[in-house]
Amino acid sequence: MRVSGWILGTAAALLAVGAAQADMTFLDHRGKTIVLKQPPQRIVSMFASGPLVHTAVEGTDDHFVGVNAKAKKTYFGGIYEELLPDLTKLNFDVAGEGFKPNVEAILALKPDAILQWTFDPKIIEPLERVNLTVIGWDCCTKEQRRDYLRLAGYTTNRIDRAQTILALQDKSENGLKETFTKAKLAKPTSLLVIDQVKESVQVIANSSQDYSLSGSVNLAADDSGEWWRTIDAEQLLVWNPAIIVIPAYAADLKPADIYANPMFASVDAVKNKRVYKFPQFNKSPDSAEIYLSDEWLARVAHPDLFPDKKAFKTTIKDAYKLIYQKDITEDQVKSILELDQNKDSAGYNDILG
């Protein structure tokens, strides 16, 4: 059941009732009523974004004891390992392929709550069969991702923090809308989001990111609803994107790889050196700071509209301070922005100050 969009009002009403009973009561993304006596002290998440979102909302990662093995790719070797090192010490044996729970390992951790995706009842049923409290998260629309913050807020009794972060996201989005409304672009900048290159090219077609906020259009988007598409060299040349961007999670793909690949030689994005690696705040599409991806792309796609080149670095520092309550250094900002990977891309250092 999809409940995104109305979870806030309904859960707030349930919380009001629950308060009189000294219980925390809210709806998860299945529409199931979750009742907690207190904020969970031991939480297991079947996915990497659970601890990130909860840490942003609650202000601590102390209450997580386990997460799936794939989370290692998100936590290690970047800003999360520096800011949230305890996440690298969690038990990573709680879920296998397809988020299938390792019930025995989970029970050994004695959790108060489990965060699990709702797309398949078969990955929830084994947990509830042994009387574990499961809080279901649905995926993957933009509104559902905003709901993750609300769900974390209700789970930890910190809905105030969730609303503060959502307000930050709204402020950023409204600012971008205002910028591009005033700019009156003749047409958006064409782009492709590429996360794998072999004999063919894998592109992200229908993600939850709204590229119009950045004055851009994703050439691979269609009505299929499929997240990925695979295209050949011919289709690549037909589309001929002005910009190519690489997601932060695609650790094995760099702008240099695309510049050096003969398949891309005739593409405008390559000829004009406009291939960019997304910064590290794009590493998890569910993180509280994912909205910074839109601001970054807007500056990369339309640098002339953002004359204050140093402003974005300040925006990044302020965002991490509010979201993770951490002061990040200038060197960490540079690392987040992937200055080394983007060093050969047109004007990258100038664009971002």
Coordinates of C-alpha atoms in Angstrom, one line a residue, residues 49-321:
S49 CA 20.0 4.7 4.2
G50 CA 18.2 3.7 7.4
P51 CA 21.1 4.6 9.7
L52 CA 22.0 7.7 7.7
V53 CA 18.5 9.1 7.9
H54 CA 18.0 8.2 11.5
T55 CA 21.4 9.7 12.5
A56 CA 20.4 12.9 10.8
V57 CA 17.1 13.1 12.6
E58 CA 18.1 11.7 16.0
G59 CA 21.5 13.3 16.1
T60 CA 23.2 10.0 17.0
D61 CA 24.0 6.7 15.4
D62 CA 24.4 5.0 18.8
H63 CA 21.1 3.0 18.5
F64 CA 22.0 1.0 15.4
V65 CA 23.5 -2.5 15.8
G66 CA 23.2 -4.0 12.3
V67 CA 22.8 -3.2 8.6
N68 CA 23.0 -5.1 5.3
A69 CA 26.4 -6.0 3.7
K70 CA 25.9 -3.7 0.7
A71 CA 26.0 -0.7 3.1
K72 CA 29.7 -1.1 3.2
K73 CA 29.9 0.5 -0.2
T74 CA 28.1 3.6 1.1
Y75 CA 29.9 3.9 4.5
F76 CA 33.5 3.2 3.6
G77 CA 36.0 5.3 1.8
G78 CA 34.3 8.7 1.9
I79 CA 32.7 11.4 4.0
Y80 CA 30.5 9.0 6.0
E81 CA 33.5 7.1 7.2
E82 CA 35.0 10.4 8.5
L83 CA 31.9 11.9 10.0
L84 CA 30.1 8.7 11.2
P85 CA 32.9 6.1 11.8
D86 CA 30.7 4.0 14.1
L87 CA 28.6 3.0 11.1
T88 CA 31.6 1.1 9.8
K89 CA 31.6 -1.0 12.9
L90 CA 28.0 -2.3 12.7
N91 CA 27.1 -6.0 12.1
F92 CA 26.9 -6.4 8.3
D93 CA 25.5 -9.9 8.4
V94 CA 21.8 -9.1 8.9
A95 CA 20.6 -9.3 5.2
G96 CA 21.5 -11.2 2.1
E97 CA 20.8 -10.6 -1.6
G98 CA 17.5 -8.8 -2.2
F99 CA 17.4 -7.6 1.4
K100 CA 16.4 -11.1 2.6
P101 CA 16.8 -11.1 6.4
N102 CA 19.2 -13.3 8.2
V103 CA 16.8 -13.9 11.1
E104 CA 19.2 -15.8 13.3
A105 CA 21.8 -13.0 13.1
I106 CA 19.2 -10.4 13.7
L107 CA 17.8 -12.1 16.8
A108 CA 21.3 -12.4 18.2
L109 CA 21.4 -8.6 18.1
K110 CA 18.3 -8.3 20.3
P111 CA 16.8 -5.4 18.3
D112 CA 13.8 -3.3 19.4
A113 CA 12.9 -2.4 15.8
I114 CA 13.8 -3.4 12.2
L115 CA 13.7 -1.1 9.2
Q116 CA 12.8 -3.1 6.1
W117 CA 11.6 -2.3 2.5
T118 CA 8.0 -3.0 1.7
F119 CA 8.3 -4.1 -1.9
D120 CA 8.1 -7.8 -1.1
P121 CA 6.1 -9.2 1.9
K122 CA 8.4 -12.2 1.9
I123 CA 11.2 -10.2 3.3
I124 CA 9.1 -8.9 6.1
E125 CA 7.1 -12.0 7.1
P126 CA 10.1 -13.9 8.6
L127 CA 10.8 -11.0 10.9
E128 CA 7.2 -10.6 12.1
R129 CA 6.8 -14.3 12.5
V130 CA 9.4 -14.1 15.4
N131 CA 7.6 -11.1 16.9
L132 CA 10.0 -8.5 15.8
T133 CA 8.7 -4.9 15.3
V134 CA 9.1 -4.0 11.6
I135 CA 8.8 -0.5 10.3
G136 CA 8.2 -0.6 6.5
W137 CA 9.8 1.9 4.2
D138 CA 8.6 2.1 0.6
C139 CA 10.6 3.2 -2.4
C140 CA 11.5 5.1 -4.5
T141 CA 9.6 8.4 -5.2
K142 CA 10.7 11.8 -4.0
E143 CA 7.8 12.0 -1.6
Q144 CA 8.5 8.6 -0.1
R145 CA 12.1 9.7 0.4
R146 CA 10.9 12.8 2.3
D147 CA 8.7 10.4 4.3
Y148 CA 11.8 8.6 5.4
L149 CA 12.7 11.6 7.5
R150 CA 9.2 11.7 8.9
L151 CA 9.2 8.0 9.7
A152 CA 12.6 8.4 11.5
G153 CA 11.1 11.4 13.3
Y154 CA 8.2 9.4 14.6
T155 CA 10.4 6.4 15.4
T156 CA 12.8 8.4 17.5
N157 CA 10.3 10.9 18.8
R158 CA 12.2 13.7 17.0
I159 CA 9.6 14.8 14.4
D160 CA 10.8 18.4 15.1
R161 CA 14.2 17.5 13.7
A162 CA 12.7 15.8 10.6
Q163 CA 10.6 18.9 9.9
T164 CA 13.7 21.2 10.2
I165 CA 15.6 19.1 7.6
L166 CA 12.6 19.0 5.3
A167 CA 12.3 22.8 5.6
L168 CA 16.0 23.0 4.5
Q169 CA 15.2 20.9 1.5
D170 CA 12.2 23.0 0.6
K171 CA 14.3 26.3 0.9
S172 CA 16.8 24.9 -1.6
E173 CA 14.2 23.7 -4.0
N174 CA 12.3 27.0 -3.9
G175 CA 15.5 28.9 -4.5
L176 CA 16.3 26.8 -7.6
K177 CA 12.8 27.3 -8.9
E178 CA 13.1 31.1 -8.5
T179 CA 16.5 31.1 -10.2
F180 CA 15.3 29.3 -13.3
T181 CA 12.0 31.1 -13.4
K182 CA 13.8 34.4 -13.6
A183 CA 16.4 33.0 -16.1
K184 CA 13.7 32.0 -18.7
L185 CA 15.9 29.4 -20.4
A186 CA 15.3 28.9 -24.1
K187 CA 15.7 25.2 -23.4
P188 CA 17.0 23.0 -20.6
T189 CA 20.5 21.4 -20.8
S190 CA 20.4 17.9 -22.1
L191 CA 22.1 15.2 -20.0
L192 CA 22.6 11.5 -19.5
V193 CA 23.3 9.9 -16.1
I194 CA 25.6 6.9 -16.8
D195 CA 26.6 4.5 -14.1
Q196 CA 28.1 1.6 -16.1
V197 CA 30.0 1.3 -19.3
K198 CA 30.9 -2.0 -20.9
E199 CA 30.1 -3.1 -24.5
S200 CA 26.9 -1.1 -23.9
V201 CA 26.0 1.8 -21.7
Q202 CA 23.8 1.7 -18.7
V203 CA 21.9 4.9 -18.0
I204 CA 19.6 6.0 -15.2
A205 CA 16.3 6.6 -16.9
N206 CA 13.5 7.3 -14.4
S207 CA 15.0 8.1 -11.0
S208 CA 13.3 10.2 -8.3
Q209 CA 15.5 13.3 -9.1
D210 CA 13.7 16.2 -10.6
Y211 CA 16.2 17.5 -13.2
S212 CA 14.0 20.4 -14.1
L213 CA 15.1 22.0 -10.7
S214 CA 18.6 22.2 -12.3
G215 CA 17.5 23.5 -15.6
S216 CA 18.2 20.1 -17.2
V217 CA 16.4 17.3 -19.0
N218 CA 17.3 13.6 -18.8
L219 CA 17.3 12.3 -22.3
A220 CA 16.8 8.7 -21.2
A221 CA 13.6 9.4 -19.3
D222 CA 10.5 7.7 -20.6
D223 CA 7.1 6.4 -19.5
S224 CA 8.3 2.9 -18.6
G225 CA 9.0 3.6 -14.9
E226 CA 12.1 1.5 -15.2
W227 CA 15.1 2.9 -13.2
W228 CA 17.7 1.8 -15.7
R229 CA 18.0 1.5 -19.5
T230 CA 20.8 0.0 -21.6
I231 CA 21.7 1.8 -24.8
D232 CA 24.2 1.2 -27.6
A233 CA 26.7 3.6 -29.2
E234 CA 24.2 4.5 -31.9
Q235 CA 21.6 5.7 -29.4
L236 CA 24.3 7.6 -27.5
L237 CA 25.1 9.5 -30.6
V238 CA 21.5 10.1 -31.5
W239 CA 20.9 11.7 -28.1
N240 CA 24.2 13.5 -28.0
P241 CA 23.9 14.9 -24.5
A242 CA 25.5 18.3 -23.6
I243 CA 26.4 16.9 -20.2
I244 CA 27.2 13.4 -18.8
V245 CA 27.0 12.9 -15.1
I246 CA 28.2 9.8 -13.1
P247 CA 26.5 8.9 -9.8
A248 CA 28.7 9.0 -6.7
Y249 CA 28.0 5.3 -6.0
A250 CA 29.5 4.3 -9.3
A251 CA 32.9 3.9 -7.7
D252 CA 34.5 2.2 -10.7
L253 CA 33.5 4.8 -13.3
K254 CA 35.3 8.2 -13.6
P255 CA 35.1 11.0 -16.0
A256 CA 38.5 10.1 -17.3
D257 CA 37.2 6.7 -18.3
I258 CA 34.5 8.2 -20.5
Y259 CA 37.0 10.8 -22.0
A260 CA 39.3 7.9 -23.0
N261 CA 36.6 5.6 -24.4
P262 CA 36.3 5.8 -28.2
M263 CA 32.6 5.1 -28.0
F264 CA 32.0 8.6 -26.6
A265 CA 34.5 10.5 -28.8
S266 CA 31.9 12.2 -30.9
V267 CA 29.5 13.1 -28.1
D268 CA 29.3 16.8 -27.3
A269 CA 29.7 16.3 -23.6
V270 CA 33.1 14.6 -24.2
K271 CA 34.2 17.1 -26.9
N272 CA 33.4 20.0 -24.6
K273 CA 34.8 18.3 -21.5
R274 CA 31.5 18.3 -19.7
V275 CA 31.5 14.9 -18.0
Y276 CA 31.2 15.2 -14.2
K277 CA 31.2 12.9 -11.2
F278 CA 28.5 13.7 -8.7
P279 CA 29.8 14.7 -5.3
Q280 CA 29.6 12.4 -2.3
F281 CA 26.3 13.8 -1.1
N282 CA 24.8 11.9 -4.0
K283 CA 26.2 8.6 -2.7
S284 CA 22.9 7.5 -1.2
P285 CA 19.7 8.6 -3.0
D286 CA 17.8 8.4 0.3
S287 CA 20.1 10.6 2.5
A288 CA 19.0 13.8 4.1
E289 CA 21.5 15.8 2.0
I290 CA 20.6 14.4 -1.4
Y291 CA 18.9 17.7 -2.3
L292 CA 22.4 19.2 -2.7
S293 CA 22.6 17.2 -5.9
D294 CA 20.1 19.5 -7.5
E295 CA 22.1 22.6 -6.5
W296 CA 25.3 21.1 -7.7
L297 CA 23.9 20.1 -11.1
A298 CA 22.3 23.6 -11.6
R299 CA 25.7 25.2 -11.1
V300 CA 27.5 22.7 -13.4
A301 CA 24.8 23.0 -16.1
H302 CA 24.3 26.7 -15.9
P303 CA 27.4 28.3 -14.3
D304 CA 26.5 31.8 -15.6
L305 CA 23.4 31.9 -13.4
F306 CA 25.5 31.5 -10.2
P307 CA 28.1 34.3 -10.2
D308 CA 28.9 33.8 -6.5
K309 CA 31.3 30.9 -7.0
K310 CA 32.2 30.3 -3.4
A311 CA 28.6 30.3 -2.1
F312 CA 28.1 26.6 -2.7
K313 CA 30.9 25.5 -0.5
T314 CA 29.3 27.5 2.3
T315 CA 26.0 25.8 1.5
I316 CA 27.6 22.4 1.9
K317 CA 29.2 23.3 5.2
D318 CA 25.9 24.7 6.5
A319 CA 24.0 21.6 5.4
Y320 CA 26.3 19.1 7.1
K321 CA 26.3 21.2 10.2

